[in-house]
CSV table of C-alpha atoms and ligand atoms in Angstrom, one decimal:
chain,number,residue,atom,x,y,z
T,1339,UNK,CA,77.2,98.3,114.0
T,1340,UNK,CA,76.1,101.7,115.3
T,1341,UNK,CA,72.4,102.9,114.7
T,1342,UNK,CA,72.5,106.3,115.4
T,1343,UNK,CA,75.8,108.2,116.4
T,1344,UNK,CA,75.5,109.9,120.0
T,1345,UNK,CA,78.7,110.8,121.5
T,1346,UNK,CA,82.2,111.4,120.0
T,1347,UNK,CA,83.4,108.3,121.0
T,1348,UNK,CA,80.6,106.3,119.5
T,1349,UNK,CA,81.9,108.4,116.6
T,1350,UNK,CA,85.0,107.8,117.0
T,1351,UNK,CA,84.4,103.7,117.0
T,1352,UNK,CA,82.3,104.3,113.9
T,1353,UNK,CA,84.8,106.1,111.6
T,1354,UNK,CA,87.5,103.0,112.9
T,1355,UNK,CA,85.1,100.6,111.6
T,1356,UNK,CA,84.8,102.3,108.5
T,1357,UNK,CA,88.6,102.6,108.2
T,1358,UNK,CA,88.5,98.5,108.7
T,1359,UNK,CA,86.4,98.1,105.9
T,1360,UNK,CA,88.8,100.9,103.7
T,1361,UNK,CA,91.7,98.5,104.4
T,1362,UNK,CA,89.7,95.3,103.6
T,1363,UNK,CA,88.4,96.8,100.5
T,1364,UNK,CA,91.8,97.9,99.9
T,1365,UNK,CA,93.4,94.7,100.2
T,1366,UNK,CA,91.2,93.5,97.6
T,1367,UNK,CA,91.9,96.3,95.3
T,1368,UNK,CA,95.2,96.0,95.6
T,1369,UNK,CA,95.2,92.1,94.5
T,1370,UNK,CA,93.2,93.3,91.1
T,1371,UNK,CA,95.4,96.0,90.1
T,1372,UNK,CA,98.3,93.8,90.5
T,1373,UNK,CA,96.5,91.7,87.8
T,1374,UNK,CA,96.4,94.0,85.6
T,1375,UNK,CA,99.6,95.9,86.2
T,1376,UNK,CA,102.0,95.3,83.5
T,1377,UNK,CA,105.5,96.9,84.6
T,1378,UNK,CA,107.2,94.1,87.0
T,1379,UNK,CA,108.1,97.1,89.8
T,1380,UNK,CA,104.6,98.3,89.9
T,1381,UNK,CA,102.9,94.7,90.5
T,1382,UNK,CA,106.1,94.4,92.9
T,1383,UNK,CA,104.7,98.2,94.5
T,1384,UNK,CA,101.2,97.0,94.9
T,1385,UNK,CA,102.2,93.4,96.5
T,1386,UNK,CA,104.3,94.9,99.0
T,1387,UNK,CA,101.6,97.3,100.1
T,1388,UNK,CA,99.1,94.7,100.0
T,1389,UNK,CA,101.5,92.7,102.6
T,1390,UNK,CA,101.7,96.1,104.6
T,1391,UNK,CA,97.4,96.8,104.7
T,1392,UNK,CA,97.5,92.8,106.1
T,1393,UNK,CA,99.2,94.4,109.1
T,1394,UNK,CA,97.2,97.4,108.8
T,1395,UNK,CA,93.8,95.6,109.5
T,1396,UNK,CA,95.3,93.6,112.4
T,1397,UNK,CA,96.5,96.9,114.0
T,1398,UNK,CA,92.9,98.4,113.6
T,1399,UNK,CA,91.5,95.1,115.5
T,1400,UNK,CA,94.2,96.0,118.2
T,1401,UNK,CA,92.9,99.4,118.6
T,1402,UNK,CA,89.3,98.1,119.2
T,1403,UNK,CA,90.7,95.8,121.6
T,1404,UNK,CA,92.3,98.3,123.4
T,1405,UNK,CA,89.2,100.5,123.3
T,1406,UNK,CA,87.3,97.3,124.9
T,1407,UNK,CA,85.1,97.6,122.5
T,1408,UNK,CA,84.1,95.1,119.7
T,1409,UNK,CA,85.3,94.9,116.5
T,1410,UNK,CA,82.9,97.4,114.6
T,1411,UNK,CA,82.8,97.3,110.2
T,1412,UNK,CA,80.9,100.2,109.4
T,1413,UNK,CA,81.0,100.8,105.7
T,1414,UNK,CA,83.3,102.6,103.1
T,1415,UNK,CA,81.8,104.0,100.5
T,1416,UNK,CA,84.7,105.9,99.0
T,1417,UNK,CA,86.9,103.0,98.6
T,1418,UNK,CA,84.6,100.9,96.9
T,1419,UNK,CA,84.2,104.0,94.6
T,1420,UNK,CA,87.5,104.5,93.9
T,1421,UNK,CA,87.3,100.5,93.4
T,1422,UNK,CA,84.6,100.8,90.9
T,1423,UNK,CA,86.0,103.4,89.1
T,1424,UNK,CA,89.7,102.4,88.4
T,1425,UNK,CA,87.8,98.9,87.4
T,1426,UNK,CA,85.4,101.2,84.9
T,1427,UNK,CA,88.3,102.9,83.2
T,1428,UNK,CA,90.9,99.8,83.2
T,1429,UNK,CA,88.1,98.1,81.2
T,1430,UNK,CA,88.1,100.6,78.5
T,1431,UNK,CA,92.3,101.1,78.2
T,1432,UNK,CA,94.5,99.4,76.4
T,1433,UNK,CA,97.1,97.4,78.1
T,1434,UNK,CA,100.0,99.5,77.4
T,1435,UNK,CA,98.2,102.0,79.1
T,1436,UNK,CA,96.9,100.7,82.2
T,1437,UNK,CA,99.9,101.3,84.7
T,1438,UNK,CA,99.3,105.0,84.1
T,1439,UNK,CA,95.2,103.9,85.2
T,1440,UNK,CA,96.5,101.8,88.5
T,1441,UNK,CA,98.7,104.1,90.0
T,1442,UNK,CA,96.2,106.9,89.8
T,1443,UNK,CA,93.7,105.3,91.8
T,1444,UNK,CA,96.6,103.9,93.8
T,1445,UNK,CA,97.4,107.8,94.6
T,1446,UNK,CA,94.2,108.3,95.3
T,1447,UNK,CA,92.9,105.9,97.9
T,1448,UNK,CA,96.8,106.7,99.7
T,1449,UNK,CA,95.3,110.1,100.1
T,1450,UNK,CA,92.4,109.2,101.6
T,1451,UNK,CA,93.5,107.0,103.5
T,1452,UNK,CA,95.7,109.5,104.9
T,1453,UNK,CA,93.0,111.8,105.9
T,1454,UNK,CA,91.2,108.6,107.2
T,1455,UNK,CA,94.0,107.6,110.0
T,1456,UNK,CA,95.2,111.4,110.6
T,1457,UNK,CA,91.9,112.7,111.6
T,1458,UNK,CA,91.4,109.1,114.2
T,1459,UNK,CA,94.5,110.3,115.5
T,1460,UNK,CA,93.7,113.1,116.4
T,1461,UNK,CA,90.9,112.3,117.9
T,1462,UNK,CA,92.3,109.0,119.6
T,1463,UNK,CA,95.1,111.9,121.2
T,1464,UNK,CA,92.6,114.0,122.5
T,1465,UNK,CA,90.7,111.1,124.1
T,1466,UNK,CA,93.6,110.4,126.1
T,1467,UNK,CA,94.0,107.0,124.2
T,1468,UNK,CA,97.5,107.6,123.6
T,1469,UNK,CA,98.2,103.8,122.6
T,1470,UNK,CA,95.3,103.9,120.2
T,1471,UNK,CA,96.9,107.4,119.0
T,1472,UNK,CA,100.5,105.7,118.2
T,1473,UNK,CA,99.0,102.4,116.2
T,1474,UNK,CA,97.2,104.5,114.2
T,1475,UNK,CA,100.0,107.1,113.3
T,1476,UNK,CA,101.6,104.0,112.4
T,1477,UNK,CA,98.9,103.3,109.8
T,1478,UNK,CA,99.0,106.8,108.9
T,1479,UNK,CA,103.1,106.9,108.2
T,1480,UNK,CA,102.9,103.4,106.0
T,1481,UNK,CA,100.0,105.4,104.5
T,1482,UNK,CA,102.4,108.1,103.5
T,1483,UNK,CA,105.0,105.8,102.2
T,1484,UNK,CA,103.2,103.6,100.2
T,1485,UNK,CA,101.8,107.2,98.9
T,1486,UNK,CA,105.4,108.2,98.0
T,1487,UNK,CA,106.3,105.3,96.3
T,1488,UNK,CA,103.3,105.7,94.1
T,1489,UNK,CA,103.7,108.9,93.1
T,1490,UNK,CA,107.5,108.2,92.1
T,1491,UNK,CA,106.6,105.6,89.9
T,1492,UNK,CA,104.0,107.8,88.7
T,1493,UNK,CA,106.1,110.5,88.2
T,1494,UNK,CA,108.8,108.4,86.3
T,1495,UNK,CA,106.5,106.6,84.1
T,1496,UNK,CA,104.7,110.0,83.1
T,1497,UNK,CA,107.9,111.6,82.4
T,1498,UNK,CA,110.0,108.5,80.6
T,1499,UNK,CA,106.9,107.1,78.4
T,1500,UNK,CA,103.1,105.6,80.1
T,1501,UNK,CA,102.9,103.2,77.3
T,1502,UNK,CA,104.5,99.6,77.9
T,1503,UNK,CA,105.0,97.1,74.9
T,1504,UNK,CA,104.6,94.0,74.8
T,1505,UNK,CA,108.1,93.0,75.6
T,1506,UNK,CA,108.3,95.1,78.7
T,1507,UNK,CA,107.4,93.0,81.5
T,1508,UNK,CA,110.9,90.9,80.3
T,1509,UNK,CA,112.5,94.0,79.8
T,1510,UNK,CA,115.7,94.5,81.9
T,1511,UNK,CA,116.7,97.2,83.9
T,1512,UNK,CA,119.4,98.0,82.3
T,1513,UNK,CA,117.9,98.5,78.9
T,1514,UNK,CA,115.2,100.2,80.6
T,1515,UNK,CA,117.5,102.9,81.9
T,1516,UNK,CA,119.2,103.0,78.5
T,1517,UNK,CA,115.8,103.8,77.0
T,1518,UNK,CA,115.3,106.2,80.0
T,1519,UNK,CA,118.8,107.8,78.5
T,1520,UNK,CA,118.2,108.1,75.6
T,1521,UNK,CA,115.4,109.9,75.9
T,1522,UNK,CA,117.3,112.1,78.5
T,1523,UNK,CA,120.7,113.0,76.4
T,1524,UNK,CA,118.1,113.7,73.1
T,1525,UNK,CA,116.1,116.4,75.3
T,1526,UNK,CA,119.6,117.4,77.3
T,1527,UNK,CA,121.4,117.8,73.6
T,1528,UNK,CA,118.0,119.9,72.1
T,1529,UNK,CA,118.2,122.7,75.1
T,1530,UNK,CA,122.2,122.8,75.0
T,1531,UNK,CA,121.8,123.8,71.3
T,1532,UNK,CA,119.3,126.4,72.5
T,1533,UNK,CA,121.4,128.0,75.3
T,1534,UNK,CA,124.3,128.3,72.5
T,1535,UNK,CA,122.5,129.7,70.1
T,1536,UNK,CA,120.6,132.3,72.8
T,1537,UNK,CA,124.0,133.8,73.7
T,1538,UNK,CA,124.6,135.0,70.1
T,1539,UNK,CA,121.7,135.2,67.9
T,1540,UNK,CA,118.5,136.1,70.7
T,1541,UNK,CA,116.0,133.9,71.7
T,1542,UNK,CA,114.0,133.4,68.2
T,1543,UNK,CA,116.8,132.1,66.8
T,1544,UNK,CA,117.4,129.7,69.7
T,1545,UNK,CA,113.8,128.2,69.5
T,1546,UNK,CA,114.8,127.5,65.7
T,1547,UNK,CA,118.2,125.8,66.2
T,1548,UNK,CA,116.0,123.7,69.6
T,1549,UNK,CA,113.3,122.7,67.0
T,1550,UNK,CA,116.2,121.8,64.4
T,1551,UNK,CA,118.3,120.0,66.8
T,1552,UNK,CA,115.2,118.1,67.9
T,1553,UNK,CA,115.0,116.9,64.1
T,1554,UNK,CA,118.3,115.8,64.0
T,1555,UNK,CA,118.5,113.9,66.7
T,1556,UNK,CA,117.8,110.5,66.2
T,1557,UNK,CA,114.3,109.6,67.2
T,1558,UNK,CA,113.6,107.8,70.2
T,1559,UNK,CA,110.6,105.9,71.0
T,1560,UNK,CA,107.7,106.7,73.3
T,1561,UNK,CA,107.3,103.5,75.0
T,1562,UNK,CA,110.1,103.9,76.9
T,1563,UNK,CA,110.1,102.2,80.1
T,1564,UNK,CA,111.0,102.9,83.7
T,1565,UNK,CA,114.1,101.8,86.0
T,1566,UNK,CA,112.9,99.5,88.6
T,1567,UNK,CA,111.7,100.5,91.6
T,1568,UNK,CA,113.8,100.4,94.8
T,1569,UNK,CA,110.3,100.6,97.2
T,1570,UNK,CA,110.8,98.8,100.3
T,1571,UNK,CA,108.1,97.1,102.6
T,1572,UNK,CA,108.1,99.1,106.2
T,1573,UNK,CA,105.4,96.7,107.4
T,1574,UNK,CA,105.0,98.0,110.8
T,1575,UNK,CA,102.3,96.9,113.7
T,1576,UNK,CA,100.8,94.0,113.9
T,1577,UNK,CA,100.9,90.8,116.1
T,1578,UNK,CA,103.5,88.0,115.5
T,1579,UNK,CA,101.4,84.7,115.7
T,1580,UNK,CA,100.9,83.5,118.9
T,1581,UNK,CA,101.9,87.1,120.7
T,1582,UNK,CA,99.5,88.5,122.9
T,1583,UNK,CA,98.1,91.3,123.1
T,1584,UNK,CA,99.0,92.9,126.6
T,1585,UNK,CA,101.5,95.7,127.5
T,1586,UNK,CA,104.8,94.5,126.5
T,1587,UNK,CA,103.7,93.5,122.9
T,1588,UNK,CA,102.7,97.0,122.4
T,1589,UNK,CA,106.0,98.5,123.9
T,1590,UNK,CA,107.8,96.6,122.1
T,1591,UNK,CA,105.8,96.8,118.7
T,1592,UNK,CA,106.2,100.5,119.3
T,1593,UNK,CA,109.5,100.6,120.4
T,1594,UNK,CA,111.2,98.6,117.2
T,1595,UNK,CA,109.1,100.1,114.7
T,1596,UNK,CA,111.2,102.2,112.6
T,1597,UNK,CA,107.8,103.8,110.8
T,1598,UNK,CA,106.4,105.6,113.7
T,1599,UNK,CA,106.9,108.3,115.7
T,1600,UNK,CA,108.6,108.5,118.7
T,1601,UNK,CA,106.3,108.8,121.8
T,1602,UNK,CA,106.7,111.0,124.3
T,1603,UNK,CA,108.1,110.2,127.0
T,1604,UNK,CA,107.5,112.9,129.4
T,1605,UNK,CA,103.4,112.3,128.2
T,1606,UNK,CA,101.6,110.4,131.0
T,1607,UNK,CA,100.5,107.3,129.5
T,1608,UNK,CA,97.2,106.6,129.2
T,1609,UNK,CA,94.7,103.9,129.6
T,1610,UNK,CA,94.4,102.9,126.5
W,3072,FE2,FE1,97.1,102.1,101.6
């Protein structure tokens, strides 16, 4: 633990301890909201990326290690905010509701965490710590797909129904996309009749044959759920047991992993 912050690099160590402690206190997170999730593809969502921030926190250790430096845990404020404040507001919703709760803190702490690993990238680049660059742009890129795959499932649930019954963590898929279809022909069938009625008659009468086709149709419920979601692990980085750290681990932990950039070739390596 750093007293007082002297140099860039001391800096630089201090922010990667405090991005340690994001994960950790991520990992954590990420087991409560699963708790309370209700949909089976958003516990499935947050499990996944809780398997992925496992690897994350190992690859942070590596960078320190190829630093030479110690293992620093400076602290994380904002994540224990976030924490604290998708616990305060769970507390007071009702279950149907919460998924709608979970993946917005999810979205947020993917965004900072984002900014976390993009900036120590940078920084790690500039440094000439190219290695240190590449493990954490491969934090950074699971950052941004674990974002992505939050924000779809935000997306659907916000535009299919947030509530969830009861029943809904049995529900099937297919039933669930017949709900989602329903919902989708009732809306599709209300602006056909518009566009009809626009051609002919001007656009006041469309809105009244949309608002009467919208009573005729029969009515659907707003609980509908989601499809499931397809989100895939891309656990990248990280040790197998009993590999060592050295030269050739890192190649080839750079070389297979599908979730980070290429490196460039033509850049002399660098120490570190
Ligand atoms: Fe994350």
């Amino acid at each position: 633990m750093f007293g007082r912050l002297n140099s860039p690099e001391q800096v630089f160590s201090y922010k990667l301890g405090a991005a340690l402690t994001m994960e950790r206190d991520t990992l954590e997170m990420l087991g409560d909201l699963e708790d309370a999730a209700q949909r089976p593809e958003l516990k499935q969502l947050l499990r996944e990326h809780a398997a992925e921030t496992r690897v994350q926190i190992e690859t942070i250790e590596q960078c320190f290690a190829l630093l030479g430096e110690e293992v620093d845990d400076s602290p994380c404020p904002v994540t224990k905010a976030l924490a604290a404040e998708a616990k305060a507001t769970l507390k007071k919703t009702d279950d149907s509701l919460v998924d709608a709760v979970i993946l917005a803190g999810a979205l947020e702490t993917e965004y900072h965490e984002q900014a976390v690993y993009e900036t120590l990238a940078i920084h790690a680049r500039a440094r000439g710590a190219e290695r240190v660059a590449v493990l954490l742009e491969s934090n950074l890129h699971v950052e941004q797909g674990a974002g992505a795959r939050v924000k779809a499932l935000s997306q659907q649930i916000a535009t299919t129904g947030v509530a969830t019954t009861p029943e809904d963590g049995g529900m099937g898929a297919a039933a669930k996309a017949g709900l989602a279809a329903g919902v989708a022909a009732t809306v599709g069938a209300a602006a056909a009749a518009a566009s009809k009625v626009a051609e002919n008659k001007g656009k006041e009468q469309a809105r009244e044959a949309a608002e009467e086709s919208l009573r005729t149709q029969p009515a659907t419920t707003s609980t509908t759920a989601t499809t499931t979601s397809t989100a895939t692990s891309s656990t990248t980085g990280g040790l197998v047991e009993g590999e060592e750290l050295n030269d050739d681990a890192l190649q080839d932990r750079t070389a297979h992993s599908d979730a980070r950039p290429a490196v460039d070739e033509e850049r002399p390596a660098a120490g570190i």
